[in-house]
Short mmCIF file of C-alpha atoms in Angstrom, two decimals:
data_model
loop_
_atom_site.label_atom_id
_atom_site.label_comp_id
_atom_site.label_asym_id
_atom_site.label_seq_id
_atom_site.Cartn_x
_atom_site.Cartn_y
_atom_site.Cartn_z
CA MET K 1 -64.82 53.56 -10.08
CA ALA K 2 -61.20 54.42 -9.80
CA ARG K 3 -59.33 55.84 -13.22
CA PHE K 4 -55.77 55.21 -13.99
CA GLU K 5 -54.19 57.16 -16.40
CA LEU K 6 -51.50 55.10 -18.79
CA LYS K 7 -49.09 57.40 -19.61
CA LEU K 8 -46.20 57.48 -22.78
CA PRO K 9 -43.21 54.63 -20.46
CA LYS K 10 -39.85 56.57 -20.34
CA MET K 11 -38.22 55.04 -23.53
CA GLY K 12 -34.62 56.34 -22.89
CA GLU K 13 -32.90 59.07 -22.28
CA SER K 14 -33.11 60.44 -25.98
CA VAL K 15 -36.57 60.09 -26.43
CA ALA K 16 -39.07 61.95 -25.84
CA GLU K 17 -42.38 61.67 -28.34
CA ALA K 18 -42.80 58.77 -30.35
CA THR K 19 -46.06 58.40 -32.45
CA ILE K 20 -48.77 55.62 -32.07
CA THR K 21 -48.99 53.20 -34.88
CA ASN K 22 -52.19 51.39 -33.57
CA TRP K 23 -54.10 50.46 -31.21
CA LEU K 24 -54.08 46.97 -29.47
CA LYS K 25 -57.47 47.87 -27.23
CA GLU K 26 -60.71 49.33 -28.13
CA VAL K 27 -63.01 51.40 -25.92
CA GLY K 28 -64.52 48.55 -23.15
CA ASP K 29 -62.17 46.54 -23.66
CA LYS K 30 -60.58 44.14 -20.74
CA ILE K 31 -56.77 44.15 -19.78
CA GLU K 32 -54.93 42.61 -18.09
CA ALA K 33 -52.37 43.57 -15.91
CA ASP K 34 -48.76 43.42 -18.67
CA GLU K 35 -51.01 43.51 -21.12
CA ALA K 36 -50.51 45.77 -24.76
CA VAL K 37 -52.64 47.88 -25.19
CA LEU K 38 -50.78 49.80 -27.97
CA GLU K 39 -47.98 50.37 -29.83
CA ILE K 40 -45.83 53.08 -30.45
CA ALA K 41 -42.99 53.80 -32.47
CA THR K 42 -39.62 56.08 -32.30
CA ASP K 43 -37.80 57.10 -34.53
CA LYS K 44 -36.05 53.82 -35.41
CA VAL K 45 -38.21 51.20 -33.35
CA ASP K 46 -41.69 49.89 -32.57
CA SER K 47 -42.57 49.23 -29.21
CA GLU K 48 -45.71 48.23 -27.25
CA VAL K 49 -46.98 49.86 -24.08
CA PRO K 50 -48.27 47.51 -21.38
CA SER K 51 -50.88 48.54 -18.99
CA GLU K 52 -49.39 48.51 -15.60
CA VAL K 53 -53.34 47.64 -14.04
CA SER K 54 -56.04 45.52 -14.91
CA GLY K 55 -59.06 46.64 -16.12
CA ILE K 56 -61.71 48.79 -18.91
CA LEU K 57 -60.22 50.50 -21.07
CA VAL K 58 -62.73 54.04 -20.84
CA GLU K 59 -60.83 55.97 -23.00
CA GLN K 60 -58.17 56.58 -25.92
CA LEU K 61 -56.73 60.31 -25.76
CA PHE K 62 -55.16 59.85 -28.88
CA GLY K 63 -55.38 58.63 -31.65
CA LYS K 64 -53.08 56.23 -34.55
CA ASP K 65 -50.08 58.62 -36.03
CA ASP K 66 -50.53 61.49 -33.57
CA LEU K 67 -47.15 63.16 -32.05
CA VAL K 68 -46.81 62.18 -27.56
CA GLN K 69 -44.07 63.02 -25.52
CA VAL K 70 -43.01 60.79 -22.92
CA GLY K 71 -45.33 61.73 -19.53
CA GLN K 72 -48.89 62.35 -21.52
CA THR K 73 -51.44 60.47 -20.80
CA ILE K 74 -52.31 58.68 -23.89
CA ALA K 75 -55.05 56.42 -22.04
CA ILE K 76 -57.82 55.62 -19.06
CA ILE K 77 -58.73 52.51 -17.86
CA GLU K 78 -61.13 51.81 -15.23
CA THR K 79 -59.37 50.20 -13.08
CA GLU K 80 -62.43 49.12 -9.97
CA GLY K 81 -64.91 47.14 -10.27
CA GLY K 82 -63.42 44.35 -13.45
CA ASP K 83 -66.36 43.13 -15.74
CA ALA K 84 -69.29 45.86 -13.69
CA PRO K 85 -69.37 48.77 -16.65
CA THR K 86 -69.75 46.76 -19.10
CA ALA K 87 -72.23 44.21 -17.15
CA ALA K 88 -73.92 47.89 -16.10
CA ILE K 89 -74.00 48.80 -19.78
CA ASN K 90 -76.88 46.27 -20.66
CA ASN K 91 -78.25 46.49 -17.37
CA THR K 92 -78.15 49.50 -15.66
CA GLU K 93 -81.59 49.65 -14.52
CA GLU K 94 -81.52 46.47 -13.27
CA THR K 95 -79.19 46.20 -10.96
CA ALA K 96 -77.89 49.49 -10.67
CA ALA K 97 -78.89 52.18 -7.39
CA PRO K 98 -80.24 55.72 -9.21
CA ALA K 99 -77.42 57.48 -8.65
CA GLU K 100 -74.37 55.06 -9.70
CA ALA K 101 -76.87 54.70 -13.06
CA ALA K 102 -77.21 58.40 -13.53
CA GLU K 103 -72.49 58.19 -12.98
CA ILE K 104 -72.49 54.98 -15.04
CA GLU K 105 -74.45 56.62 -18.04
CA LYS K 106 -72.67 59.55 -17.88
CA THR K 107 -69.58 57.40 -18.26
CA ILE K 108 -71.02 55.54 -21.15
CA GLU K 109 -71.94 58.04 -22.70
CA ALA K 110 -68.78 60.21 -22.13
CA VAL K 111 -67.04 56.69 -23.92
CA LYS K 112 -69.30 57.09 -26.82
CA GLU K 113 -68.79 60.22 -27.94
CA THR K 114 -64.87 59.68 -27.70
CA VAL K 115 -65.28 56.51 -30.48
CA THR K 116 -68.06 58.56 -32.14
CA THR K 117 -66.04 61.63 -32.74
CA SER K 118 -63.69 60.46 -34.11
CA GLN K 119 -66.11 60.98 -37.63
CA ASP K 120 -67.02 64.79 -37.59
CA PHE K 121 -64.81 67.32 -39.05
CA SER K 122 -64.04 64.55 -41.60
CA SER K 123 -64.06 67.41 -45.04
CA SER K 124 -61.08 68.51 -43.52
CA ASP K 125 -57.47 68.57 -45.04
CA LYS K 126 -56.00 68.75 -41.86
CA PHE K 127 -55.10 65.86 -39.05
CA PHE K 128 -57.24 66.08 -35.69
CA SER K 129 -56.51 63.87 -32.73
CA PRO K 130 -59.66 62.25 -31.25
CA LEU K 131 -59.51 64.26 -27.74
CA VAL K 132 -59.29 67.71 -30.03
CA LYS K 133 -62.26 67.14 -31.97
CA ASN K 134 -64.32 65.60 -28.88
CA ILE K 135 -62.66 68.91 -26.65
CA ALA K 136 -64.50 71.09 -30.58
CA LYS K 137 -67.69 69.35 -30.20
CA GLU K 138 -68.30 69.48 -26.35
CA GLU K 139 -67.01 73.52 -27.09
CA GLY K 140 -69.83 73.55 -30.44
CA ILE K 141 -66.56 74.50 -32.32
CA SER K 142 -66.94 75.19 -36.21
CA LEU K 143 -64.71 73.40 -38.72
CA SER K 144 -63.46 76.93 -39.74
CA GLU K 145 -63.01 77.53 -36.39
CA LEU K 146 -60.43 74.68 -36.41
CA GLU K 147 -59.29 75.07 -38.78
CA ASN K 148 -57.54 78.88 -37.66
CA ILE K 149 -56.33 77.65 -34.83
CA ALA K 150 -52.76 77.90 -34.87
CA GLY K 151 -51.66 74.42 -33.44
CA SER K 152 -47.65 74.08 -31.62
CA GLY K 153 -47.28 70.73 -32.64
CA LYS K 154 -45.55 68.63 -35.28
CA ASP K 155 -46.31 69.73 -38.49
CA GLY K 156 -48.27 72.51 -37.12
CA ARG K 157 -51.47 70.53 -35.63
CA VAL K 158 -53.86 71.53 -32.97
CA THR K 159 -52.57 70.12 -29.43
CA LYS K 160 -54.82 69.68 -26.42
CA GLU K 161 -53.62 72.88 -25.33
CA ASP K 162 -53.94 75.18 -27.98
CA ILE K 163 -57.72 74.26 -28.56
CA LEU K 164 -57.83 74.64 -25.12
CA LYS K 165 -56.41 78.26 -24.77
CA TYR K 166 -58.81 78.99 -27.92
CA VAL K 167 -61.84 78.63 -25.99
CA GLU K 168 -60.78 80.08 -22.96
CA GLY K 169 -59.67 83.30 -24.93
CA ARG K 170 -63.13 83.10 -27.19
CA LYS K 171 -64.93 83.19 -22.75
CA SER K 172 -62.97 85.84 -22.40
CA GLY K 173 -63.68 87.39 -25.94
CA ALA K 174 -60.26 87.65 -26.23
CA VAL K 175 -60.81 85.74 -29.05
CA GLN K 176 -64.17 86.02 -31.90
CA ALA K 177 -65.44 83.19 -34.13
CA PRO K 178 -64.43 83.95 -37.45
CA LYS K 179 -67.97 85.02 -39.45
CA ALA K 180 -70.35 82.51 -41.54
CA VAL K 181 -68.04 84.62 -44.29
CA GLU K 182 -65.57 83.28 -43.94
CA ALA K 183 -66.08 79.23 -43.67
CA ALA K 184 -67.39 79.88 -47.86
CA PRO K 185 -67.30 76.34 -49.43
CA LYS K 186 -64.78 76.00 -52.30
CA VAL K 187 -65.30 76.58 -56.01
CA VAL K 188 -64.09 73.79 -58.13
CA GLU K 189 -63.82 74.94 -61.82
CA THR K 190 -64.45 73.05 -64.50
CA PRO K 191 -60.78 73.12 -66.67
CA LYS K 192 -61.37 74.99 -69.68
CA ALA K 193 -58.90 73.77 -72.88
CA GLU K 194 -55.65 75.87 -73.34
CA ALA K 195 -53.50 75.44 -76.12
CA PRO K 196 -50.10 73.36 -75.63
CA LYS K 197 -47.78 74.88 -73.05
CA ALA K 198 -44.35 75.50 -73.68
CA VAL K 199 -41.97 73.16 -72.56
CA GLU K 200 -40.46 73.47 -68.84
CA PRO K 201 -36.80 73.97 -68.88
CA VAL K 202 -34.99 70.82 -67.18
CA VAL K 203 -33.98 72.29 -64.62
CA GLN K 204 -38.00 71.96 -63.55
CA LYS K 205 -39.00 69.10 -65.05
CA SER K 206 -35.54 67.25 -62.60
CA GLN K 207 -37.39 68.56 -59.13
CA GLN K 208 -40.63 66.91 -60.29
CA ALA K 209 -41.26 62.34 -59.42
CA VAL K 210 -41.08 60.59 -62.93
CA PRO K 211 -44.27 59.49 -63.85
CA VAL K 212 -45.25 55.42 -62.78
CA SER K 213 -46.74 53.31 -65.75
CA VAL K 214 -49.02 50.78 -64.66
CA ASN K 215 -50.62 48.47 -66.36
CA GLY K 216 -52.92 45.84 -65.05
CA GLY K 217 -51.03 43.18 -63.99
CA ASP K 218 -48.92 45.16 -61.12
CA GLU K 219 -49.38 45.17 -58.48
CA ILE K 220 -49.17 48.71 -56.21
CA VAL K 221 -47.76 48.14 -52.77
CA GLU K 222 -48.05 51.05 -50.02
CA MET K 223 -43.90 51.86 -48.00
CA ASP K 224 -44.40 50.28 -44.83
CA ARG K 225 -43.60 53.07 -42.04
CA MET K 226 -40.26 51.94 -41.53
CA ARG K 227 -39.66 51.87 -45.12
CA LYS K 228 -40.69 55.25 -45.44
CA LEU K 229 -38.57 56.62 -42.74
CA ILE K 230 -35.34 55.54 -44.03
CA SER K 231 -36.78 56.75 -47.57
CA GLY K 232 -36.60 59.63 -46.20
CA TYR K 233 -33.19 58.99 -44.01
CA MET K 234 -31.45 58.68 -47.00
CA VAL K 235 -32.76 61.18 -49.69
CA ALA K 236 -31.61 63.45 -46.76
CA SER K 237 -27.82 62.20 -46.57
CA VAL K 238 -27.44 62.48 -49.28
CA GLN K 239 -28.68 65.90 -50.28
CA THR K 240 -26.74 67.04 -46.78
CA SER K 241 -23.05 64.95 -47.68
CA ALA K 242 -21.00 65.46 -50.48
CA HIS K 243 -20.93 61.55 -50.94
CA VAL K 244 -16.87 60.25 -51.46
CA GLN K 245 -15.64 56.80 -51.54
CA SER K 246 -11.72 54.91 -51.45
CA PHE K 247 -11.21 50.87 -51.51
CA ILE K 248 -8.31 49.43 -49.93
CA GLU K 249 -8.23 44.79 -50.30
CA VAL K 250 -7.23 43.50 -47.56
CA ASP K 251 -6.02 39.57 -47.06
CA VAL K 252 -7.84 37.84 -43.94
CA THR K 253 -6.10 35.59 -44.51
CA ASN K 254 -4.71 34.53 -40.71
CA ILE K 255 -7.85 35.19 -39.95
CA VAL K 256 -9.85 32.99 -41.48
CA LYS K 257 -7.22 30.32 -40.58
CA TRP K 258 -7.61 31.52 -36.46
CA ARG K 259 -11.65 31.83 -36.32
CA ASP K 260 -11.91 28.16 -38.63
CA LYS K 261 -8.94 26.77 -35.43
CA VAL K 262 -10.80 28.50 -32.27
CA LYS K 263 -14.91 29.02 -32.23
CA ALA K 264 -15.62 25.45 -31.36
CA ALA K 265 -13.46 26.25 -28.51
CA PHE K 266 -14.98 30.31 -28.04
CA GLU K 267 -18.50 28.77 -27.84
CA LYS K 268 -18.28 25.96 -25.46
CA ARG K 269 -16.35 29.10 -22.77
CA GLU K 270 -18.29 32.19 -24.33
CA GLY K 271 -21.37 29.93 -24.95
CA GLU K 272 -21.85 33.48 -28.25
CA LYS K 273 -21.15 32.01 -32.04
CA LEU K 274 -17.60 33.79 -33.16
CA THR K 275 -18.52 35.72 -35.87
CA PHE K 276 -15.94 37.72 -38.28
CA THR K 277 -17.91 40.37 -37.00
CA PRO K 278 -16.49 41.54 -33.71
CA ILE K 279 -12.97 41.08 -35.05
CA MET K 280 -13.25 43.54 -38.32
CA MET K 281 -15.32 46.23 -35.58
CA GLU K 282 -12.64 45.46 -33.15
CA ALA K 283 -10.53 46.97 -36.08
CA VAL K 284 -12.37 49.67 -36.51
CA ALA K 285 -12.46 50.87 -33.58
CA LYS K 286 -8.81 51.12 -33.58
CA ALA K 287 -8.40 52.86 -36.46
CA LEU K 288 -11.25 55.53 -35.00
CA LYS K 289 -8.35 56.26 -31.66
CA ASP K 290 -6.25 57.16 -34.85
CA PHE K 291 -7.96 59.10 -36.34
CA PRO K 292 -10.23 60.91 -34.17
CA GLY K 293 -11.12 63.42 -36.87
CA MET K 294 -13.19 60.56 -38.76
CA ASN K 295 -15.43 60.36 -35.14
CA ILE K 296 -16.88 63.21 -35.72
CA SER K 297 -19.81 64.69 -37.03
CA VAL K 298 -21.47 68.13 -38.94
CA ASP K 299 -23.99 71.04 -36.88
CA GLY K 300 -23.99 74.03 -39.41
CA ASP K 301 -20.23 74.82 -39.60
CA TYR K 302 -20.06 73.61 -36.66
CA ILE K 303 -17.63 70.54 -36.06
CA ILE K 304 -18.39 67.96 -32.65
CA LYS K 305 -16.00 66.39 -31.85
CA LYS K 306 -17.59 62.79 -30.54
CA LYS K 307 -15.50 61.89 -27.25
CA ASN K 308 -16.62 58.16 -27.41
CA ILE K 309 -16.58 55.64 -30.20
CA ASN K 310 -19.70 54.13 -30.70
CA LEU K 311 -19.91 51.88 -33.41
CA GLY K 312 -23.06 51.13 -35.13
CA MET K 313 -23.43 48.19 -36.98
CA ALA K 314 -25.81 47.75 -39.79
CA ALA K 315 -28.73 44.85 -39.27
CA ALA K 316 -30.96 43.58 -42.09
CA LEU K 317 -34.04 42.91 -40.81
CA PRO K 318 -37.09 39.32 -41.31
CA ASN K 319 -39.36 42.18 -43.12
CA GLY K 320 -35.87 43.60 -45.46
CA ASN K 321 -36.12 46.77 -43.58
CA LEU K 322 -33.08 47.75 -41.95
CA ILE K 323 -32.35 49.08 -38.57
CA VAL K 324 -28.42 50.42 -36.89
CA PRO K 325 -27.32 49.65 -33.16
CA VAL K 326 -25.04 50.76 -31.31
CA ILE K 327 -22.28 49.24 -29.61
CA LYS K 328 -21.57 51.98 -27.16
CA ASN K 329 -17.96 52.90 -25.37
CA ALA K 330 -16.82 50.41 -28.34
CA ASP K 331 -12.82 50.77 -28.16
CA GLN K 332 -13.22 49.58 -24.41
CA LEU K 333 -14.07 46.30 -25.46
CA ASN K 334 -11.82 43.47 -25.61
CA LEU K 335 -12.68 41.14 -28.80
CA VAL K 336 -14.84 38.97 -26.31
CA GLY K 337 -17.04 41.90 -24.81
CA MET K 338 -17.28 42.77 -28.79
CA ALA K 339 -18.46 39.19 -29.45
CA LYS K 340 -21.26 39.24 -27.02
CA ALA K 341 -22.18 43.17 -27.81
CA VAL K 342 -22.68 42.63 -31.78
CA ASN K 343 -25.04 38.52 -30.86
CA ASP K 344 -27.08 40.75 -28.75
CA LEU K 345 -27.78 43.92 -30.94
CA GLY K 346 -28.32 41.83 -33.96
CA ASN K 347 -30.74 38.77 -32.57
CA ARG K 348 -32.88 41.24 -30.60
CA ALA K 349 -32.54 43.16 -33.74
CA LYS K 350 -34.16 39.88 -36.04
CA ALA K 351 -36.77 39.42 -32.81
CA GLY K 352 -38.16 42.69 -32.68
CA LYS K 353 -37.31 43.34 -29.15
CA LEU K 354 -34.54 46.82 -30.04
CA LYS K 355 -35.09 48.91 -27.17
CA PRO K 356 -34.89 53.21 -28.15
CA ASP K 357 -31.68 53.53 -26.96
CA ASP K 358 -29.66 51.07 -28.83
CA THR K 359 -30.74 52.81 -31.72
CA GLN K 360 -28.80 56.53 -30.53
CA GLY K 361 -25.88 57.92 -30.33
CA GLY K 362 -23.94 56.35 -33.10
CA THR K 363 -20.85 57.72 -34.26
CA TYR K 364 -19.77 55.96 -37.43
CA THR K 365 -21.31 52.62 -39.01
CA VAL K 366 -20.36 50.01 -40.18
CA THR K 367 -22.33 47.55 -43.11
CA ASN K 368 -22.03 43.94 -43.92
CA VAL K 369 -22.31 44.01 -47.40
CA GLY K 370 -20.33 40.52 -48.22
CA THR K 371 -23.58 38.87 -46.19
CA PHE K 372 -25.50 38.79 -49.28
CA GLY K 373 -22.78 37.93 -51.92
CA SER K 374 -21.44 41.52 -52.32
CA VAL K 375 -17.29 42.27 -53.30
CA PHE K 376 -17.84 45.40 -52.34
CA GLY K 377 -20.28 48.62 -51.99
CA THR K 378 -20.52 52.41 -51.69
CA PRO K 379 -22.91 52.91 -48.69
CA ILE K 380 -24.36 56.36 -47.95
CA ILE K 381 -23.69 57.57 -44.47
CA ASN K 382 -25.60 57.42 -41.47
CA GLN K 383 -26.19 60.75 -40.75
CA PRO K 384 -25.26 62.84 -39.01
CA GLN K 385 -22.17 60.72 -39.30
CA VAL K 386 -19.54 61.41 -41.35
CA GLY K 387 -18.18 57.94 -42.60
CA ILE K 388 -20.01 54.09 -42.99
CA LEU K 389 -17.31 51.58 -44.10
CA ALA K 390 -18.60 48.32 -45.78
CA LEU K 391 -16.88 45.20 -45.45
CA GLY K 392 -17.57 43.11 -48.64
CA ALA K 393 -17.54 38.76 -49.23
CA ILE K 394 -14.58 37.03 -48.04
CA ARG K 395 -13.35 35.40 -51.57
CA LYS K 396 -10.06 32.94 -52.18
CA VAL K 397 -7.93 34.31 -54.80
CA PRO K 398 -4.93 33.43 -56.71
CA ALA K 399 -2.40 36.29 -54.89
CA VAL K 400 1.34 37.12 -55.46
CA ILE K 401 3.16 36.53 -52.78
CA GLU K 402 6.54 37.72 -51.83
CA THR K 403 8.98 35.39 -50.13
CA PRO K 404 13.29 36.42 -48.70
CA GLU K 405 13.82 33.21 -52.23
CA GLY K 406 11.61 35.37 -54.72
CA ASP K 407 7.63 35.95 -55.36
CA PHE K 408 5.42 33.23 -56.31
CA ILE K 409 1.01 32.68 -56.90
CA GLY K 410 -0.28 31.03 -54.11
CA ILE K 411 -4.33 30.95 -53.03
CA ARG K 412 -4.98 33.90 -50.04
CA GLN K 413 -8.65 35.28 -48.38
CA LYS K 414 -9.47 38.37 -49.51
CA MET K 415 -11.40 40.85 -48.84
CA PHE K 416 -12.70 45.12 -49.93
CA LEU K 417 -13.11 47.28 -47.39
CA SER K 418 -15.30 50.38 -49.25
CA HIS K 419 -15.45 53.69 -47.70
CA SER K 420 -17.83 56.46 -47.44
CA TYR K 421 -16.86 59.55 -46.32
CA ASP K 422 -18.41 63.32 -46.58
CA HIS K 423 -15.95 65.50 -48.20
CA ARG K 424 -16.98 68.82 -45.83
CA VAL K 425 -14.69 67.75 -43.30
CA VAL K 426 -13.11 64.74 -44.85
CA ASP K 427 -10.50 65.21 -47.88
CA GLY K 428 -9.28 62.07 -49.54
CA ALA K 429 -5.63 61.74 -47.27
CA LEU K 430 -8.35 61.55 -43.83
CA GLY K 431 -10.79 59.00 -45.30
CA GLY K 432 -7.99 56.56 -47.61
CA SER K 433 -4.97 57.05 -44.59
CA PHE K 434 -8.40 55.81 -42.26
CA VAL K 435 -8.88 53.03 -44.07
CA LYS K 436 -4.98 51.44 -44.76
CA ARG K 437 -5.18 51.79 -40.65
CA VAL K 438 -8.35 49.44 -40.64
CA ALA K 439 -6.27 47.46 -43.04
CA GLU K 440 -3.32 47.17 -42.00
CA TYR K 441 -4.63 45.88 -38.67
CA LEU K 442 -6.39 43.28 -40.42
CA GLU K 443 -3.85 42.34 -41.91
CA ALA K 444 -1.86 41.80 -39.26
CA PHE K 445 -3.91 40.25 -36.90
CA ASP K 446 -1.89 37.56 -34.35
CA VAL K 447 -2.78 34.32 -34.88
CA ASP K 448 -1.19 33.27 -31.50
CA ARG K 449 -3.72 35.69 -29.91
CA ASP K 450 -5.98 34.41 -27.38
CA PHE K 451 -9.38 35.19 -26.77
#
């Protein structure tokens, strides 16, 4: 039987690792070529890992929530004999030769150990992958020893290399197992009644989570993985950047009229719907070329001036979560190219078909809060960028119109642009001038232009 090593595939130039979120196939399951074996997640995108071959899954080298590097082997698949391994499990003595039966029995035992090992070391507060637990069991490593191994993985996790290095050191005498006294059970003391403590300072209270009252009618739902990530990103951004906002109202009457006039012809010729988003993105890209100080990132005490203008566009997913796919080199696209890029990323975001590289490398972000009827908003900066622009809802409003014959009141299509920027490196002059330039491009839109 041939053993095929299923490795974590390369998912993009900037993606080096992924977390296993779910095994779709268990040990002993039959797998067809191109069939998904497990689900993985990078920082922002979830995807599946398909098998390149048909066969039987005989070993899972990592467990759920394990962090895996690109190129690492994550599973073993038996590729020859089709359903033979399964049949051999039930009919070893009747159908297999003695030598073959012994080999099959050995494989079965290895599979059983892989499956059952995940139940070992359950009393530990630390997380260990099934592979690490299996090695520990085979080498007779106790729980106390395993917990004392210094891990080089994420958050101090013990990796395969760490435990093998420990085993080698123990065999050579360079490492000694801890004495039994070190693994003494923890003593849980019954709390004693104490006098009321003094009230803690307010500054300490503010650092603690506010207790939440739950009654019988409330429903408790755990955040999904993406919501936890978004929560962490938002809090980290507010703690990192000194957020300040500038607002400006824009007359987009000419844009509304032009789009109404050409949208049918545009869709017929290009096969794409023409929304307001690519028109706004085009103006933002032009303004970033005029004000490169907004197209930067901050790294400690250093400012990184970005060569390319890569526009992130915040998109709402069907489950209510948020994702930010990126339009690369947005300043090099005409309106048709921008519309195609916006529609492609938006459609793939809704369908869950984005690739990890689709969300990487953004230098500035635009979010359309007007989609949900909001007039304006104060968006949080998408780190490590230094600015984000919120597009408000387009509304018909009465406005003063200046003409050579005098001023009069008319109905105009207007919207608000809300610009949040990082006051550590962007002052009001730059932040305000940038959003004003975007407004100028939009108000000067040529109604006679071709698309």
